[in-house]
Amino acid sequence: MRKSYRVKKETEFQKVFETHNSFANRKFVVYVMEKPRQPHFRVGISVGKKIGNAVMRNYMKRRINQSILEFKPQLRQDIDFLVIARPQASGLSMKETKQQLKHVFTLANILTTDQSEEK
């Protein structure tokens, strides 16, 4: 994902947290902040140490990032959102990760259409 699509700075993360618009399932938590004049969405990914060692955390981040790329055409463009992986997400396959993210994105109402490409 290009830099312009990422929330990287601590202050930007805190702004999204402070909106208190969170949605969750057993595997992921999503915080959403509306930004009406923004040209495209921005995402921040956080995977805590309870997931595992650095290799496992980076592996989880890559799977989340890939799932978001697959949902990219369906995501609302006027938001910043954070995806936080819960410890239960550590054993998920790629297909399960995508299903769980789709579920929490639907709860958060950030998918513009209900179409999905199941692979």
Short mmCIF file of C-alpha atoms in Angstrom, two decimals, residues 47-52 57 86-87 90:
data_model
loop_
_atom_site.label_atom_id
_atom_site.label_comp_id
_atom_site.label_asym_id
_atom_site.label_seq_id
_atom_site.Cartn_x
_atom_site.Cartn_y
_atom_site.Cartn_z
CA VAL A 47 -0.71 -5.98 15.67
CA GLY A 48 0.23 -6.34 19.33
CA LYS A 49 2.86 -8.52 20.96
CA LYS A 50 0.21 -10.97 22.18
CA ILE A 51 -0.03 -12.22 18.57
CA GLY A 52 3.50 -13.64 18.71
CA ARG A 57 3.25 -9.99 13.70
CA ARG A 86 -6.80 -9.31 18.56
CA PRO A 87 -4.78 -12.28 19.90
CA SER A 90 -3.05 -15.29 15.13
#
